[in-house]
PDB file of C-alpha atoms and ligand atoms in Angstrom:
ATOM      1  CA  MET F   1       3.045   4.351 -23.499  1.00 98.00           C
ATOM      2  CA  LYS F   2       3.391   0.623 -24.056  1.00 98.00           C
ATOM      3  CA  VAL F   3       1.363  -2.070 -22.335  1.00 98.00           C
ATOM      4  CA  PHE F   4       2.987  -5.466 -21.721  1.00 98.00           C
ATOM      5  CA  GLU F   5       1.417  -8.654 -20.457  1.00 98.00           C
ATOM      6  CA  ARG F   6       4.427 -10.901 -20.772  1.00 98.00           C
ATOM      7  CA  ILE F   7       7.497 -10.783 -18.560  1.00 98.00           C
ATOM      8  CA  VAL F   8       9.860 -11.518 -21.445  1.00 98.00           C
ATOM      9  CA  ASP F   9       8.663  -8.497 -23.459  1.00 98.00           C
ATOM     10  CA  LEU F  10       9.006  -6.097 -20.557  1.00 98.00           C
ATOM     11  CA  LYS F  11      12.410  -7.507 -19.636  1.00 98.00           C
ATOM     12  CA  ASN F  12      13.692  -7.073 -23.196  1.00 98.00           C
ATOM     13  CA  GLU F  13      12.515  -3.474 -23.282  1.00 98.00           C
ATOM     14  CA  LEU F  14      14.046  -2.622 -19.896  1.00 98.00           C
ATOM     15  CA  PHE F  15      17.294  -4.394 -20.816  1.00 98.00           C
ATOM     16  CA  GLN F  16      17.727  -1.954 -23.720  1.00 98.00           C
ATOM     17  CA  LEU F  17      17.089   1.036 -21.446  1.00 98.00           C
ATOM     18  CA  ARG F  18      19.543  -0.167 -18.815  1.00 98.00           C
ATOM     19  CA  LYS F  19      22.173  -0.669 -21.534  1.00 98.00           C
ATOM     20  CA  GLN F  20      21.835   3.042 -22.341  1.00 98.00           C
ATOM     21  CA  GLY F  21      22.386   3.889 -18.663  1.00 98.00           C
ATOM     22  CA  LYS F  22      18.756   4.891 -18.079  1.00 98.00           C
ATOM     23  CA  THR F  23      17.152   4.677 -14.650  1.00 98.00           C
ATOM     24  CA  ILE F  24      13.902   2.816 -14.022  1.00 99.00           C
ATOM     25  CA  GLY F  25      11.161   3.667 -11.546  1.00 99.00           C
ATOM     26  CA  LEU F  26       8.551   1.068 -10.599  1.00 99.00           C
ATOM     27  CA  VAL F  27       5.093   1.858  -9.244  1.00 99.00           C
ATOM     28  CA  PRO F  28       3.514  -1.422  -8.113  1.00 98.00           C
ATOM     29  CA  THR F  29      -0.305  -1.323  -7.974  1.00 98.00           C
ATOM     30  CA  MET F  30      -3.283  -3.638  -7.940  1.00 98.00           C
ATOM     31  CA  GLY F  31      -5.159  -1.399 -10.373  1.00 97.00           C
ATOM     32  CA  ALA F  32      -8.263   0.719  -9.770  1.00 96.00           C
ATOM     33  CA  LEU F  33      -5.897   3.661  -9.916  1.00 98.00           C
ATOM     34  CA  HIS F  34      -6.806   6.945  -8.224  1.00 97.00           C
ATOM     35  CA  ASP F  35      -5.115  10.270  -7.451  1.00 97.00           C
ATOM     36  CA  GLY F  36      -2.984   8.620  -4.775  1.00 98.00           C
ATOM     37  CA  HIS F  37      -1.462   6.346  -7.435  1.00 98.00           C
ATOM     38  CA  ALA F  38      -1.190   9.338  -9.778  1.00 98.00           C
ATOM     39  CA  SER F  39       1.041  11.086  -7.229  1.00 98.00           C
ATOM     40  CA  LEU F  40       3.339   8.014  -7.102  1.00 98.00           C
ATOM     41  CA  ILE F  41       3.522   7.805 -10.892  1.00 99.00           C
ATOM     42  CA  ARG F  42       4.237  11.528 -11.278  1.00 98.00           C
ATOM     43  CA  ARG F  43       6.977  11.357  -8.669  1.00 98.00           C
ATOM     44  CA  SER F  44       8.575   8.382 -10.443  1.00 99.00           C
ATOM     45  CA  VAL F  45       8.363  10.169 -13.799  1.00 99.00           C
ATOM     46  CA  GLN F  46      10.177  13.156 -12.272  1.00 98.00           C
ATOM     47  CA  GLU F  47      12.928  11.061 -10.713  1.00 98.00           C
ATOM     48  CA  ASN F  48      13.621   8.380 -13.355  1.00 99.00           C
ATOM     49  CA  ASP F  49      14.224   8.086 -17.089  1.00 98.00           C
ATOM     50  CA  ALA F  50      11.480   5.492 -17.452  1.00 98.00           C
ATOM     51  CA  THR F  51       8.506   4.547 -15.291  1.00 99.00           C
ATOM     52  CA  VAL F  52       6.803   1.157 -15.170  1.00 99.00           C
ATOM     53  CA  VAL F  53       3.362   0.910 -13.541  1.00 99.00           C
ATOM     54  CA  SER F  54       2.473  -2.662 -12.699  1.00 98.00           C
ATOM     55  CA  VAL F  55      -1.224  -3.501 -12.507  1.00 98.00           C
ATOM     56  CA  PHE F  56      -1.620  -6.907 -10.913  1.00 98.00           C
ATOM     57  CA  LEU F  57      -4.332  -8.024  -8.519  1.00 98.00           C
ATOM     58  CA  ASN F  58      -2.141 -10.299  -6.463  1.00 98.00           C
ATOM     59  CA  PRO F  59      -4.120 -13.299  -5.184  1.00 97.00           C
ATOM     60  CA  THR F  60      -1.482 -14.397  -2.668  1.00 98.00           C
ATOM     61  CA  GLN F  61      -2.025 -11.343  -0.468  1.00 97.00           C
ATOM     62  CA  PHE F  62      -5.784 -11.862  -0.054  1.00 95.00           C
ATOM     63  CA  ASN F  63      -6.696 -14.039   2.880  1.00 89.00           C
ATOM     64  CA  ASP F  64     -10.391 -13.439   2.156  1.00 90.00           C
ATOM     65  CA  LYS F  65     -11.675 -14.733  -1.218  1.00 90.00           C
ATOM     66  CA  ASN F  66     -14.704 -12.395  -1.159  1.00 92.00           C
ATOM     67  CA  ASP F  67     -12.413  -9.423  -0.714  1.00 91.00           C
ATOM     68  CA  LEU F  68     -10.453 -10.487  -3.817  1.00 94.00           C
ATOM     69  CA  GLU F  69     -13.648 -11.019  -5.831  1.00 94.00           C
ATOM     70  CA  ARG F  70     -15.065  -7.630  -4.825  1.00 91.00           C
ATOM     71  CA  TYR F  71     -11.839  -5.750  -5.636  1.00 94.00           C
ATOM     72  CA  PRO F  72     -12.482  -3.264  -8.493  1.00 93.00           C
ATOM     73  CA  ARG F  73     -10.886  -4.079 -11.892  1.00 94.00           C
ATOM     74  CA  THR F  74     -10.523  -1.155 -14.301  1.00 96.00           C
ATOM     75  CA  LEU F  75      -7.512  -1.872 -16.556  1.00 98.00           C
ATOM     76  CA  GLU F  76      -8.563   0.399 -19.425  1.00 98.00           C
ATOM     77  CA  ALA F  77      -9.037   3.423 -17.175  1.00 98.00           C
ATOM     78  CA  ASP F  78      -5.822   2.514 -15.314  1.00 98.00           C
ATOM     79  CA  CYS F  79      -3.835   2.639 -18.571  1.00 98.00           C
ATOM     80  CA  LYS F  80      -5.335   6.027 -19.416  1.00 98.00           C
ATOM     81  CA  LEU F  81      -4.439   7.470 -16.020  1.00 98.00           C
ATOM     82  CA  ALA F  82      -0.918   6.004 -16.115  1.00 98.00           C
ATOM     83  CA  GLU F  83      -0.367   7.528 -19.550  1.00 98.00           C
ATOM     84  CA  THR F  84      -1.726  10.920 -18.482  1.00 98.00           C
ATOM     85  CA  CYS F  85       0.725  10.926 -15.575  1.00 98.00           C
ATOM     86  CA  GLY F  86       3.619  10.262 -17.947  1.00 98.00           C
ATOM     87  CA  ALA F  87       4.263   6.540 -17.354  1.00 99.00           C
ATOM     88  CA  ASP F  88       6.226   4.779 -20.107  1.00 98.00           C
ATOM     89  CA  TYR F  89       4.967   1.240 -19.503  1.00 98.00           C
ATOM     90  CA  VAL F  90       2.048  -0.542 -17.925  1.00 98.00           C
ATOM     91  CA  PHE F  91       2.814  -4.125 -16.985  1.00 98.00           C
ATOM     92  CA  ALA F  92      -0.451  -6.055 -16.627  1.00 98.00           C
ATOM     93  CA  PRO F  93       0.413  -9.762 -16.379  1.00 98.00           C
ATOM     94  CA  SER F  94      -1.931 -12.685 -15.746  1.00 98.00           C
ATOM     95  CA  VAL F  95      -1.755 -14.682 -12.518  1.00 98.00           C
ATOM     96  CA  SER F  96      -0.066 -17.594 -14.333  1.00 98.00           C
ATOM     97  CA  GLU F  97       2.539 -15.228 -15.773  1.00 98.00           C
ATOM     98  CA  ILE F  98       3.563 -14.087 -12.291  1.00 98.00           C
ATOM     99  CA  TYR F  99       3.056 -17.444 -10.587  1.00 98.00           C
ATOM    100  CA  PRO F 100       3.671 -20.236 -13.151  1.00 98.00           C
ATOM    101  CA  THR F 101       4.165 -22.389 -10.056  1.00 98.00           C
ATOM    102  CA  PRO F 102       3.118 -21.483  -6.519  1.00 97.00           C
ATOM    103  CA  ASP F 103       5.514 -19.143  -4.716  1.00 98.00           C
ATOM    104  CA  THR F 104       6.774 -21.165  -1.748  1.00 98.00           C
ATOM    105  CA  ARG F 105       8.977 -18.429  -0.336  1.00 98.00           C
ATOM    106  CA  HIS F 106       8.038 -17.410   3.169  1.00 98.00           C
ATOM    107  CA  PHE F 107       8.649 -13.852   4.329  1.00 98.00           C
ATOM    108  CA  GLU F 108       8.465 -12.946   8.017  1.00 96.00           C
ATOM    109  CA  PHE F 109       9.738  -9.721   9.513  1.00 98.00           C
ATOM    110  CA  PRO F 110       8.906  -9.815  13.183  1.00 97.00           C
ATOM    111  CA  PRO F 111       8.072  -7.831  15.170  1.00 97.00           C
ATOM    112  CA  GLN F 112       6.816  -5.459  12.447  1.00 98.00           C
ATOM    113  CA  SER F 113       4.969  -8.111  10.424  1.00 98.00           C
ATOM    114  CA  THR F 114       3.097  -9.791  13.262  1.00 97.00           C
ATOM    115  CA  VAL F 115       1.023  -6.888  14.631  1.00 98.00           C
ATOM    116  CA  MET F 116      -2.006  -4.986  13.282  1.00 98.00           C
ATOM    117  CA  GLU F 117      -2.602  -6.042   9.614  1.00 98.00           C
ATOM    118  CA  GLY F 118      -0.223  -8.958  10.145  1.00 97.00           C
ATOM    119  CA  ALA F 119      -2.360 -10.246  13.018  1.00 97.00           C
ATOM    120  CA  LYS F 120      -5.729  -9.497  11.398  1.00 97.00           C
ATOM    121  CA  ARG F 121      -4.865 -10.756   7.899  1.00 96.00           C
ATOM    122  CA  PRO F 122      -2.640 -13.830   8.287  1.00 96.00           C
ATOM    123  CA  GLY F 123      -0.478 -14.387   5.207  1.00 97.00           C
ATOM    124  CA  HIS F 124      -1.185 -10.932   3.821  1.00 97.00           C
ATOM    125  CA  PHE F 125       2.323  -9.514   4.121  1.00 98.00           C
ATOM    126  CA  ASN F 126       3.850 -12.776   2.943  1.00 98.00           C
ATOM    127  CA  GLY F 127       1.831 -12.372  -0.275  1.00 98.00           C
ATOM    128  CA  VAL F 128       2.769  -8.693  -0.592  1.00 98.00           C
ATOM    129  CA  CYS F 129       6.474  -9.543  -0.240  1.00 98.00           C
ATOM    130  CA  GLN F 130       6.167 -12.420  -2.732  1.00 98.00           C
ATOM    131  CA  VAL F 131       4.736 -10.215  -5.453  1.00 98.00           C
ATOM    132  CA  VAL F 132       6.872  -7.143  -4.794  1.00 99.00           C
ATOM    133  CA  SER F 133      10.010  -9.295  -4.783  1.00 98.00           C
ATOM    134  CA  ARG F 134       8.946 -10.895  -8.107  1.00 98.00           C
ATOM    135  CA  LEU F 135       8.270  -7.471  -9.602  1.00 98.00           C
ATOM    136  CA  PHE F 136      11.720  -6.339  -8.453  1.00 99.00           C
ATOM    137  CA  TYR F 137      13.369  -9.366 -10.101  1.00 98.00           C
ATOM    138  CA  ILE F 138      11.440  -8.713 -13.329  1.00 98.00           C
ATOM    139  CA  THR F 139      11.959  -4.951 -13.585  1.00 98.00           C
ATOM    140  CA  ARG F 140      15.184  -4.460 -11.569  1.00 98.00           C
ATOM    141  CA  PRO F 141      14.150  -0.877 -10.750  1.00 98.00           C
ATOM    142  CA  ASN F 142      16.433   1.832  -9.370  1.00 98.00           C
ATOM    143  CA  ARG F 143      13.525   3.129  -7.304  1.00 99.00           C
ATOM    144  CA  ALA F 144      10.115   1.821  -6.282  1.00 99.00           C
ATOM    145  CA  TYR F 145       7.253   3.996  -5.061  1.00 99.00           C
ATOM    146  CA  PHE F 146       4.759   3.189  -2.295  1.00 98.00           C
ATOM    147  CA  GLY F 147       2.125   5.238  -0.472  1.00 98.00           C
ATOM    148  CA  GLU F 148       2.311   6.016   3.238  1.00 98.00           C
ATOM    149  CA  LYS F 149      -1.376   5.171   3.588  1.00 98.00           C
ATOM    150  CA  ASP F 150      -0.333   1.534   3.903  1.00 98.00           C
ATOM    151  CA  PHE F 151       2.108   2.449   6.618  1.00 98.00           C
ATOM    152  CA  GLN F 152       2.777  -1.085   7.868  1.00 98.00           C
ATOM    153  CA  GLN F 153       3.099  -2.435   4.319  1.00 98.00           C
ATOM    154  CA  LEU F 154       5.701   0.236   3.617  1.00 98.00           C
ATOM    155  CA  ALA F 155       7.675  -0.786   6.717  1.00 98.00           C
ATOM    156  CA  ILE F 156       7.599  -4.481   5.730  1.00 98.00           C
ATOM    157  CA  ILE F 157       8.570  -3.723   2.118  1.00 98.00           C
ATOM    158  CA  ARG F 158      11.506  -1.665   3.375  1.00 98.00           C
ATOM    159  CA  LEU F 159      12.678  -4.630   5.478  1.00 98.00           C
ATOM    160  CA  MET F 160      12.183  -7.116   2.621  1.00 98.00           C
ATOM    161  CA  THR F 161      14.019  -4.831   0.188  1.00 98.00           C
ATOM    162  CA  LYS F 162      16.936  -4.250   2.543  1.00 98.00           C
ATOM    163  CA  ARG F 163      17.389  -8.012   2.908  1.00 98.00           C
ATOM    164  CA  TYR F 164      16.719  -9.296  -0.632  1.00 98.00           C
ATOM    165  CA  HIS F 165      16.930  -6.342  -3.048  1.00 98.00           C
ATOM    166  CA  PRO F 166      19.364  -3.894  -1.439  1.00 98.00           C
ATOM    167  CA  SER F 167      20.017  -1.994  -4.681  1.00 98.00           C
ATOM    168  CA  VAL F 168      16.382  -0.807  -4.905  1.00 99.00           C
ATOM    169  CA  GLU F 169      15.600   2.532  -3.278  1.00 98.00           C
ATOM    170  CA  ILE F 170      12.168   2.631  -1.663  1.00 99.00           C
ATOM    171  CA  VAL F 171      10.458   6.006  -2.038  1.00 98.00           C
ATOM    172  CA  ALA F 172       7.601   6.712   0.379  1.00 98.00           C
ATOM    173  CA  CYS F 173       4.932   9.148  -0.825  1.00 98.00           C
ATOM    174  CA  PRO F 174       2.490  11.058   1.416  1.00 98.00           C
ATOM    175  CA  ILE F 175      -1.156  10.047   1.762  1.00 98.00           C
ATOM    176  CA  VAL F 176      -3.431  11.761  -0.738  1.00 98.00           C
ATOM    177  CA  ARG F 177      -6.833  12.641   0.699  1.00 98.00           C
ATOM    178  CA  GLU F 178     -10.186  13.460  -0.830  1.00 97.00           C
ATOM    179  CA  GLU F 179     -11.462  16.952  -0.055  1.00 97.00           C
ATOM    180  CA  SER F 180     -13.406  15.472   2.835  1.00 97.00           C
ATOM    181  CA  GLY F 181     -10.201  14.105   4.377  1.00 98.00           C
ATOM    182  CA  LEU F 182     -10.913  10.469   3.469  1.00 98.00           C
ATOM    183  CA  ALA F 183      -7.649   8.769   2.486  1.00 98.00           C
ATOM    184  CA  MET F 184      -7.709   7.796  -1.189  1.00 98.00           C
ATOM    185  CA  SER F 185      -8.014   4.059  -1.701  1.00 97.00           C
ATOM    186  CA  SER F 186      -9.090   1.761  -4.509  1.00 94.00           C
ATOM    187  CA  ARG F 187     -11.706   0.447  -2.096  1.00 94.00           C
ATOM    188  CA  ASN F 188     -13.442   3.845  -1.849  1.00 96.00           C
ATOM    189  CA  VAL F 189     -15.376   3.118  -5.059  1.00 94.00           C
ATOM    190  CA  LEU F 190     -17.107   0.312  -3.160  1.00 95.00           C
ATOM    191  CA  LEU F 191     -18.641   2.895  -0.791  1.00 97.00           C
ATOM    192  CA  SER F 192     -22.116   4.298  -1.459  1.00 98.00           C
ATOM    193  CA  ASP F 193     -22.413   8.108  -1.507  1.00 97.00           C
ATOM    194  CA  SER F 194     -23.711   8.185   2.041  1.00 98.00           C
ATOM    195  CA  GLN F 195     -20.999   5.757   3.255  1.00 98.00           C
ATOM    196  CA  ARG F 196     -18.368   7.941   1.642  1.00 97.00           C
ATOM    197  CA  LYS F 197     -19.602  10.917   3.625  1.00 97.00           C
ATOM    198  CA  VAL F 198     -19.618   8.944   6.860  1.00 98.00           C
ATOM    199  CA  ALA F 199     -16.129   7.531   6.153  1.00 98.00           C
ATOM    200  CA  SER F 200     -14.658  11.051   6.156  1.00 98.00           C
ATOM    201  CA  HIS F 201     -15.391  11.062   9.900  1.00 98.00           C
ATOM    202  CA  ILE F 202     -12.397   8.697  10.382  1.00 98.00           C
ATOM    203  CA  TYR F 203      -9.755  11.257   9.491  1.00 98.00           C
ATOM    204  CA  ALA F 204     -11.661  14.107  11.132  1.00 98.00           C
ATOM    205  CA  VAL F 205     -11.456  12.231  14.439  1.00 98.00           C
ATOM    206  CA  LEU F 206      -7.783  11.280  13.952  1.00 98.00           C
ATOM    207  CA  ALA F 207      -6.848  14.890  13.170  1.00 98.00           C
ATOM    208  CA  GLU F 208      -8.767  16.188  16.165  1.00 98.00           C
ATOM    209  CA  GLY F 209      -7.168  13.566  18.401  1.00 98.00           C
ATOM    210  CA  ARG F 210      -3.689  14.708  17.443  1.00 97.00           C
ATOM    211  CA  GLN F 211      -4.318  17.968  19.287  1.00 97.00           C
ATOM    212  CA  PHE F 212      -4.498  16.028  22.549  1.00 97.00           C
ATOM    213  CA  VAL F 213      -0.918  14.729  22.161  1.00 97.00           C
ATOM    214  CA  PRO F 214       0.976  14.700  24.531  1.00 97.00           C
ATOM    215  CA  ASN F 215      -1.379  15.972  27.242  1.00 97.00           C
ATOM    216  CA  THR F 216      -3.759  13.021  27.225  1.00 98.00           C
ATOM    217  CA  PRO F 217      -2.500   9.545  28.212  1.00 98.00           C
ATOM    218  CA  VAL F 218      -2.016   7.179  25.245  1.00 98.00           C
ATOM    219  CA  ALA F 219      -4.583   4.630  26.458  1.00 98.00           C
ATOM    220  CA  GLU F 220      -7.210   7.341  27.025  1.00 98.00           C
ATOM    221  CA  LEU F 221      -6.682   8.893  23.595  1.00 98.00           C
ATOM    222  CA  LYS F 222      -7.003   5.465  22.015  1.00 98.00           C
ATOM    223  CA  GLU F 223     -10.275   4.772  23.806  1.00 98.00           C
ATOM    224  CA  CYS F 224     -11.732   8.223  23.028  1.00 98.00           C
ATOM    225  CA  THR F 225     -10.742   7.957  19.333  1.00 98.00           C
ATOM    226  CA  ILE F 226     -12.469   4.591  18.928  1.00 98.00           C
ATOM    227  CA  ALA F 227     -15.572   5.829  20.754  1.00 98.00           C
ATOM    228  CA  ALA F 228     -15.720   9.036  18.671  1.00 98.00           C
ATOM    229  CA  ILE F 229     -15.461   7.120  15.382  1.00 98.00           C
ATOM    230  CA  GLU F 230     -18.062   4.584  16.450  1.00 98.00           C
ATOM    231  CA  GLN F 231     -20.510   7.377  17.236  1.00 98.00           C
ATOM    232  CA  LYS F 232     -21.406   6.873  13.591  1.00 98.00           C
ATOM    233  CA  PRO F 233     -23.321   3.592  13.629  1.00 98.00           C
ATOM    234  CA  GLU F 234     -22.034   2.681  10.139  1.00 98.00           C
ATOM    235  CA  LEU F 235     -18.414   2.654  11.339  1.00 98.00           C
ATOM    236  CA  LYS F 236     -16.820  -0.216  13.278  1.00 98.00           C
ATOM    237  CA  VAL F 237     -13.189   0.121  14.344  1.00 98.00           C
ATOM    238  CA  GLU F 238     -11.221  -3.106  13.897  1.00 98.00           C
ATOM    239  CA  TYR F 239      -8.172  -1.688  15.628  1.00 98.00           C
ATOM    240  CA  PHE F 240      -6.591   1.630  16.486  1.00 98.00           C
ATOM    241  CA  GLU F 241      -3.010   1.317  17.681  1.00 98.00           C
ATOM    242  CA  ILE F 242      -0.587   4.050  18.657  1.00 98.00           C
ATOM    243  CA  VAL F 243       2.821   2.687  17.786  1.00 98.00           C
ATOM    244  CA  ASP F 244       6.511   3.413  17.552  1.00 98.00           C
ATOM    245  CA  GLY F 245       6.815   4.241  13.834  1.00 98.00           C
ATOM    246  CA  ASN F 246       9.979   2.152  13.518  1.00 97.00           C
ATOM    247  CA  THR F 247       9.203  -1.024  15.459  1.00 98.00           C
ATOM    248  CA  LEU F 248       5.396  -0.769  15.029  1.00 98.00           C
ATOM    249  CA  GLN F 249       5.020  -1.877  18.646  1.00 98.00           C
ATOM    250  CA  ASN F 250       2.433  -0.207  20.889  1.00 98.00           C
ATOM    251  CA  ILE F 251       3.685   2.601  23.048  1.00 98.00           C
ATOM    252  CA  GLU F 252       2.367   3.232  26.547  1.00 98.00           C
ATOM    253  CA  LYS F 253       3.680   6.754  27.060  1.00 98.00           C
ATOM    254  CA  TRP F 254       4.267   9.481  24.487  1.00 98.00           C
ATOM    255  CA  ASP F 255       7.984   9.589  25.182  1.00 97.00           C
ATOM    256  CA  ASP F 256       8.389   5.816  24.580  1.00 98.00           C
ATOM    257  CA  ALA F 257       9.255   6.734  20.958  1.00 98.00           C
ATOM    258  CA  SER F 258      10.407   9.819  19.084  1.00 97.00           C
ATOM    259  CA  TYR F 259       8.352   8.885  16.007  1.00 97.00           C
ATOM    260  CA  VAL F 260       4.773   7.967  16.877  1.00 98.00           C
ATOM    261  CA  VAL F 261       2.071   6.875  14.430  1.00 98.00           C
ATOM    262  CA  GLY F 262      -1.612   6.142  15.011  1.00 98.00           C
ATOM    263  CA  CYS F 263      -2.752   3.294  12.738  1.00 98.00           C
ATOM    264  CA  ILE F 264      -6.404   2.521  12.228  1.00 98.00           C
ATOM    265  CA  THR F 265      -8.625   0.075  10.372  1.00 98.00           C
ATOM    266  CA  VAL F 266     -12.337   0.711  10.201  1.00 98.00           C
ATOM    267  CA  TYR F 267     -15.186  -1.169   8.564  1.00 98.00           C
ATOM    268  CA  CYS F 268     -17.687   1.052   6.808  1.00 98.00           C
ATOM    269  CA  GLY F 269     -20.378  -1.524   6.045  1.00 97.00           C
ATOM    270  CA  LYS F 270     -18.416  -4.300   4.350  1.00 94.00           C
ATOM    271  CA  VAL F 271     -15.636  -2.014   3.139  1.00 95.00           C
ATOM    272  CA  ARG F 272     -12.389  -2.173   5.112  1.00 96.00           C
ATOM    273  CA  LEU F 273     -10.647   1.201   5.251  1.00 98.00           C
ATOM    274  CA  ILE F 274      -7.207   1.911   6.635  1.00 98.00           C
ATOM    275  CA  ASP F 275      -5.568   5.182   7.553  1.00 98.00           C
ATOM    276  CA  ASN F 276      -2.874   6.589   9.799  1.00 98.00           C
ATOM    277  CA  ILE F 277      -1.701   9.819  11.324  1.00 98.00           C
TER     278      ILE F 277
HETATM  279  O1  PAF K 301      -0.479  -1.586  -2.041  1.00 60.86           O
HETATM  280  C1  PAF K 301      -0.824  -2.315  -2.991  1.00 60.86           C
HETATM  281  O2  PAF K 301      -1.566  -1.918  -3.891  1.00 60.86           O
HETATM  282  C2  PAF K 301      -0.317  -3.741  -3.043  1.00 60.86           C
HETATM  283  O3  PAF K 301      -0.236  -4.291  -1.776  1.00 60.86           O
HETATM  284  C3  PAF K 301       1.026  -3.897  -3.805  1.00 60.86           C
HETATM  285  C4  PAF K 301       2.148  -3.177  -3.085  1.00 60.86           C
HETATM  286  C5  PAF K 301       0.868  -3.341  -5.207  1.00 60.86           C
HETATM  287  C6  PAF K 301       1.384  -5.366  -3.904  1.00 60.86           C
HETATM  288  O4  PAF K 301       0.411  -6.100  -4.564  1.00 60.86           O
END
């Protein structure tokens, strides 16, 4: 496996592959790789001739400086995991390599981009689209792999790709969970052992709640879910929305949409965890 820091080196390498008719899979990450990322990398390795894993902590998608500073950085371990999973390249550029000048492009995909994470983290999806679009221009992948844990991000990336990079196929991969049910996330390493245990309560409640669909009204299930999660004093729900999985707008009745998703964000101490069902 080769590690590149410079765009020009990666581009030269991929140019040669494309000339030979080889397909390229891209797995964009911000590092601190875990088994969830491993599943994306393995899937890309299966489906493409070459796999590029990008490791770039993208500053433009953080609206909270402390969050960016706290984010775990583990490049050496990331390279090892990428290699074990069969990746061909890790692309680990500096901020100035990706943004030699500020990215002034503005991405908005209402109504999907304005609710939930879009409302709570202004500018976040704009930053995500900026970096993913740049990575697509650099690597020109046939396929790009994203986890369903970030359900809204996946929806926005699909919209951005359809408009600006229509030749890239977006591949959505299922959420990988720890044995306890906690959705795998780079942020989980920020949890203490006891917080990690408590955080598994989030998915336990979501999974239990699903059994009450469609016999409990949407609003009641929402209220009960939040109350059940907050029974643990360490957990504070930022939002729990039950949405149409395509428009991401709240539903009022179960038959308002044929594809319904419950999206949640919970603070466990200072750590912000997201999940969906
Ligand atoms: O999901 C992530 O890790 C990031 O938002 C992404 C897609 C790699 C863009 O920085």
